Coordinates of C-alpha atoms in Angstrom, one line a residue:
Chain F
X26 CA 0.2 -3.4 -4.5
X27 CA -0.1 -5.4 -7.8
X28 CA 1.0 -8.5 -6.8
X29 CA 4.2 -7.9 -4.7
X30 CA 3.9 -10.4 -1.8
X31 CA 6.6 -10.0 1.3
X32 CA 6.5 -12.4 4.2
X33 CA 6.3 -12.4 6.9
X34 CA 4.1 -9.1 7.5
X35 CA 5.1 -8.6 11.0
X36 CA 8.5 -10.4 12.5
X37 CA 9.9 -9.8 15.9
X38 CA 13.5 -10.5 17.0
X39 CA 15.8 -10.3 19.8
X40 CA 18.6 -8.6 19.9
X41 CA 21.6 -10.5 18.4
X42 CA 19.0 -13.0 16.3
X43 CA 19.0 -12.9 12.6
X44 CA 16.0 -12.0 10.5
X45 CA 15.0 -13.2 7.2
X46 CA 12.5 -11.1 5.1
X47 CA 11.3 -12.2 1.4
X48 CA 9.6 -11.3 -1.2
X49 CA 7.9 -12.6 -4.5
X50 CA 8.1 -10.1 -7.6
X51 CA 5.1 -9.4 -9.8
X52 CA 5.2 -12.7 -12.1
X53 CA 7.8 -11.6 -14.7
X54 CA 9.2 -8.7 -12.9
X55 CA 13.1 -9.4 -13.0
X56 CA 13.9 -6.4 -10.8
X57 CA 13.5 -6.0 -7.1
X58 CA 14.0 -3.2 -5.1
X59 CA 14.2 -2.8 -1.1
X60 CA 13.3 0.2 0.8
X61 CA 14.0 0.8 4.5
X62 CA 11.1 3.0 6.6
X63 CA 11.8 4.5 9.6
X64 CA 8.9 6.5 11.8
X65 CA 8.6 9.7 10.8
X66 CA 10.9 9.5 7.9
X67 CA 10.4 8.6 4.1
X68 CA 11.5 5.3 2.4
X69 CA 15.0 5.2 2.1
X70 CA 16.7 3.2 -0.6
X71 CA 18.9 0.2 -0.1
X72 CA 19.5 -2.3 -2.6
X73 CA 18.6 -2.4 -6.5
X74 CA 18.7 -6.3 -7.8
X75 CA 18.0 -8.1 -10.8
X76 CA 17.7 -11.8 -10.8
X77 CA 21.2 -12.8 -9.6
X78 CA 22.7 -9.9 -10.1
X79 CA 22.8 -6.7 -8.0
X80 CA 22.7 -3.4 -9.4
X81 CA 23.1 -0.8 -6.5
X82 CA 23.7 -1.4 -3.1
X83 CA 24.9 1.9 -2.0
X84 CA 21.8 1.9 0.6
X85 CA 23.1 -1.3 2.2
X86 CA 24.7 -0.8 6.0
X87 CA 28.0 -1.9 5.3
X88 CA 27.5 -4.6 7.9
X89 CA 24.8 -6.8 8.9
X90 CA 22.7 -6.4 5.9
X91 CA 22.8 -8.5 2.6
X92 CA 20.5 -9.3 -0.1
X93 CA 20.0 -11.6 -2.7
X94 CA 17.5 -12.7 -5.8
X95 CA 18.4 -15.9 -6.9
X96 CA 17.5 -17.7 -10.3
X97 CA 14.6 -19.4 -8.2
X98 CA 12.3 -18.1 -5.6
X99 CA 12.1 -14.4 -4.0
X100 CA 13.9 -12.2 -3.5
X101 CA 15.5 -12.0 0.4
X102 CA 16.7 -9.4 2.6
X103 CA 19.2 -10.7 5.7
X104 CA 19.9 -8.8 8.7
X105 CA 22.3 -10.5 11.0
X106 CA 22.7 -9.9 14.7
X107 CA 19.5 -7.5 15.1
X108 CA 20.0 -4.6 16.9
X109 CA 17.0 -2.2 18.1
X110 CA 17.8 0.2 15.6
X111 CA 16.8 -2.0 12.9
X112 CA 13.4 -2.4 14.0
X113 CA 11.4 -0.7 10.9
X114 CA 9.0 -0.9 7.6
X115 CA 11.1 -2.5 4.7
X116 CA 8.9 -2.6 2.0
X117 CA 9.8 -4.5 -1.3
X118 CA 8.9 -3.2 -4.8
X119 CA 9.3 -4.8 -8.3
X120 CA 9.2 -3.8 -12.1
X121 CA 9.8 -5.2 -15.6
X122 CA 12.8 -4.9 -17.6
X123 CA 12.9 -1.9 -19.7
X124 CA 12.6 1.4 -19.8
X125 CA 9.5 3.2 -18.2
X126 CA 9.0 0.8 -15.5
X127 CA 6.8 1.2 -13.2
X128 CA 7.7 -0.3 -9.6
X129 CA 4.8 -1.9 -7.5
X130 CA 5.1 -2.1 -4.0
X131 CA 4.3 -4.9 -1.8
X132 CA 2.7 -4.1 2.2
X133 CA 5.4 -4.0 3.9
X134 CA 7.4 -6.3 6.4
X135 CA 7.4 -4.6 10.1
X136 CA 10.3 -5.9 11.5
X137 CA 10.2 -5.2 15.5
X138 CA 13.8 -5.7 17.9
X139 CA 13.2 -6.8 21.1
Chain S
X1 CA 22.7 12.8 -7.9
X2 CA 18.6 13.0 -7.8
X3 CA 16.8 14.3 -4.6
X4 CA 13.6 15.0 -3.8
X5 CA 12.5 17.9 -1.0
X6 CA 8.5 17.9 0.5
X7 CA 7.5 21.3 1.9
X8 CA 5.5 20.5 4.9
X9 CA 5.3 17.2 6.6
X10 CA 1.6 17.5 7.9
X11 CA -1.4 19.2 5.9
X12 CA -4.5 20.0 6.9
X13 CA -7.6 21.1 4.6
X14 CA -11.3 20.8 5.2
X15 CA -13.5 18.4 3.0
X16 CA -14.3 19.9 0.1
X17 CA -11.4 22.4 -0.4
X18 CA -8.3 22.0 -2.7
X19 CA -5.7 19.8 -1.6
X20 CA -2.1 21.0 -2.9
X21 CA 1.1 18.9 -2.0
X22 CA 4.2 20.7 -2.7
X23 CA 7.1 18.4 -4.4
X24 CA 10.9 20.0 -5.7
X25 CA 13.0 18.1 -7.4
X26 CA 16.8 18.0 -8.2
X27 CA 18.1 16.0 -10.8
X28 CA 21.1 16.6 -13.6
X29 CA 18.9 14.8 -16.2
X30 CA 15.3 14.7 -17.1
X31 CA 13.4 12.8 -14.4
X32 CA 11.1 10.7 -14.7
X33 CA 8.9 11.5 -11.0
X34 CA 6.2 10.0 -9.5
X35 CA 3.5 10.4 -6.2
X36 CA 2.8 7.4 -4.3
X37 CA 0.4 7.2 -1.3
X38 CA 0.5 5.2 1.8
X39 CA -2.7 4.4 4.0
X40 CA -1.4 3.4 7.6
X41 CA 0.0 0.0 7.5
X42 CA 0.1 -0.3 4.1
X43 CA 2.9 -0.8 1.6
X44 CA 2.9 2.7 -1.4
X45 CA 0.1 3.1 -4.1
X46 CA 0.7 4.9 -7.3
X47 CA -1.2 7.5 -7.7
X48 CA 0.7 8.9 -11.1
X49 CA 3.9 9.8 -12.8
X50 CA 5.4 12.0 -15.3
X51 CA 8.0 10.1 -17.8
X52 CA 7.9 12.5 -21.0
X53 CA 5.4 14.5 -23.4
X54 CA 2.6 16.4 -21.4
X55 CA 3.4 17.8 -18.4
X56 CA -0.2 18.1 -17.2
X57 CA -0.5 14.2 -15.5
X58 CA -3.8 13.5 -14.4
X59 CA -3.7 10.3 -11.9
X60 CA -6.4 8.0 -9.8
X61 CA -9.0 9.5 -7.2
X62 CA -9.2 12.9 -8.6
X63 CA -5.3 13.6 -8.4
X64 CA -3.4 15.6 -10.6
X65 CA 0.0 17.0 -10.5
X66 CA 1.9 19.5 -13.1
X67 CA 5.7 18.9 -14.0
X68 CA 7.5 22.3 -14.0
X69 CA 10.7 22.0 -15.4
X70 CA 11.7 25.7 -14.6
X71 CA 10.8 25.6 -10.9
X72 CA 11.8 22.1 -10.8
X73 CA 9.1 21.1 -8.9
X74 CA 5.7 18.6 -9.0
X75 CA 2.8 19.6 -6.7
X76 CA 0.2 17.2 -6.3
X77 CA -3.4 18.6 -6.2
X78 CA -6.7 17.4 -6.3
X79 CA -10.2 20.6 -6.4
X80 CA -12.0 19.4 -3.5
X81 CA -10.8 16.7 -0.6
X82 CA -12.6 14.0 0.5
X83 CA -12.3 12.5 3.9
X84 CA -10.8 8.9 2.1
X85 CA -7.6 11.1 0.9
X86 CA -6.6 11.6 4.5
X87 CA -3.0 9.2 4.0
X88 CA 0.8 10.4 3.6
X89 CA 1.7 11.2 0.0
X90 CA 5.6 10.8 -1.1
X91 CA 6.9 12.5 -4.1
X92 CA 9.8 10.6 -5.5
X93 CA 11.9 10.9 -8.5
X94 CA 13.9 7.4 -10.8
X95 CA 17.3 7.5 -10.4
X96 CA 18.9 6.9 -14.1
X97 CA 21.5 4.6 -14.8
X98 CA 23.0 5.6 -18.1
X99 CA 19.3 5.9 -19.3
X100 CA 17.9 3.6 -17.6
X101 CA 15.8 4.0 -14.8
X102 CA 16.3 2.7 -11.7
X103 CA 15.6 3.0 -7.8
X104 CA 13.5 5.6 -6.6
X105 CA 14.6 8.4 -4.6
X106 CA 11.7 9.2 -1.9
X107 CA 11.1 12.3 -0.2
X108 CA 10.1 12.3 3.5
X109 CA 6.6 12.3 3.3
X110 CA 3.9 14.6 3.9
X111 CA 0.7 13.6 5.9
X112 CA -2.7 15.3 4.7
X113 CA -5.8 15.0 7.4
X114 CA -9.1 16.4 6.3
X115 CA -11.3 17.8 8.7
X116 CA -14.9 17.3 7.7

């Protein structure tokens, strides 16, 4: 957890509300990657990003979900119209440009559909 | 297309006796894997990786794990547990794109208790 911030930790919703989870790379980390955690199940992939630019998205729900990582500020994952089967872990991790990059995760955003 | 298979999803060991995680990997090039760990309500910890050169990696808090290119596999061990290793340990492997690597492909996790 070098440095990886997500906000906000925990974040409840209703049903049919939008949720907005961020994060802040490692200072000069120009890739960011998302990860999806259900209980009892590993992280699942979703979206690769560089800064304004995405790489892979082939973990992305073709609905609901998008992502960006603009030129300025963190990177942000969007759900729209909750449903309960979002509520999960979606962690956030973050490397340098190169080869042998090492990706540091940040703690996590619980995300929690009521 | 890389994936990643944990035997057991729970294990148990007594403090003080040799912790082994088991970790098989698929991949059409050479991977580049790693073990990350994950104390409840945490976010992932690295605990090592294997890129290239020796395949012997030696990581933090006594961990070590060997990569095996023939059995395609790298099992995480550590001599002699200690309760502060009870967590769940994921194996994962870098996806490459065109030699790069990428995104991390995560297997589903396997919880380790020690029993003093």
């Amino acid at each position: 957890n070098a440095g990886v911030m997500q906000n906000p930790r925990h974040l409840v919703r209703r049903r049919g509300q939008e949720a907005r989870l961020r994060c802040s790379p490692v200072k000069g980390h120009s890739h960011v990657y998302w990860y999806r955690q259900l209980p009892e199940e590993g992280l699942k992939f979703m979206v690769y990003l560089q800064k304004e630019n995405i790489i892979d998205e082939s973990g992305m729900p073709k609905e609901r979900f998008s992502a960006e990582f603009p030129k300025e500020g963190p990177s942000i994952l969007r759900i729209q119209q909750v449903v309960r089967g979002d509520s999960a872990a979606y962690f956030c991790a973050s490397s340098p440009p190169g080869l042998l990059r090492e990706a540091f995760f940040g703690q996590g955003t619980r995300l929690t559909v009521v | 297309a890389q994936s990643v298979t944990q035997l057991g999803s729970h294990v148990s060991v007594s403090e003080g006796a040799l912790v082994l995680l088991r970790c098989n990997y698929s991949s059409s090039v050479p991977p580049y894997l790693f073990w990350y760990v994950q104390y409840p309500n945490q976010g992932l910890q690295l605990l090592l990786k294997y890129t290239t050169g020796a395949t012997l990696v030696k990581g933090i808090n006594g961990f070590e794990a060997e990569f095996k290119k023939s059995e395609t596999s790298f099992h995480l061990t550590k001599p002699s547990a200690h309760m502060s290793d009870a967590a769940e340990y994921f194996c994962a492997v870098s996806v490459n794109y065109g030699g790069s690597q990428g995104n991390l492909i995560f297997g589903k996790g396997t919880k380790l208790s020690v029993k003093p």
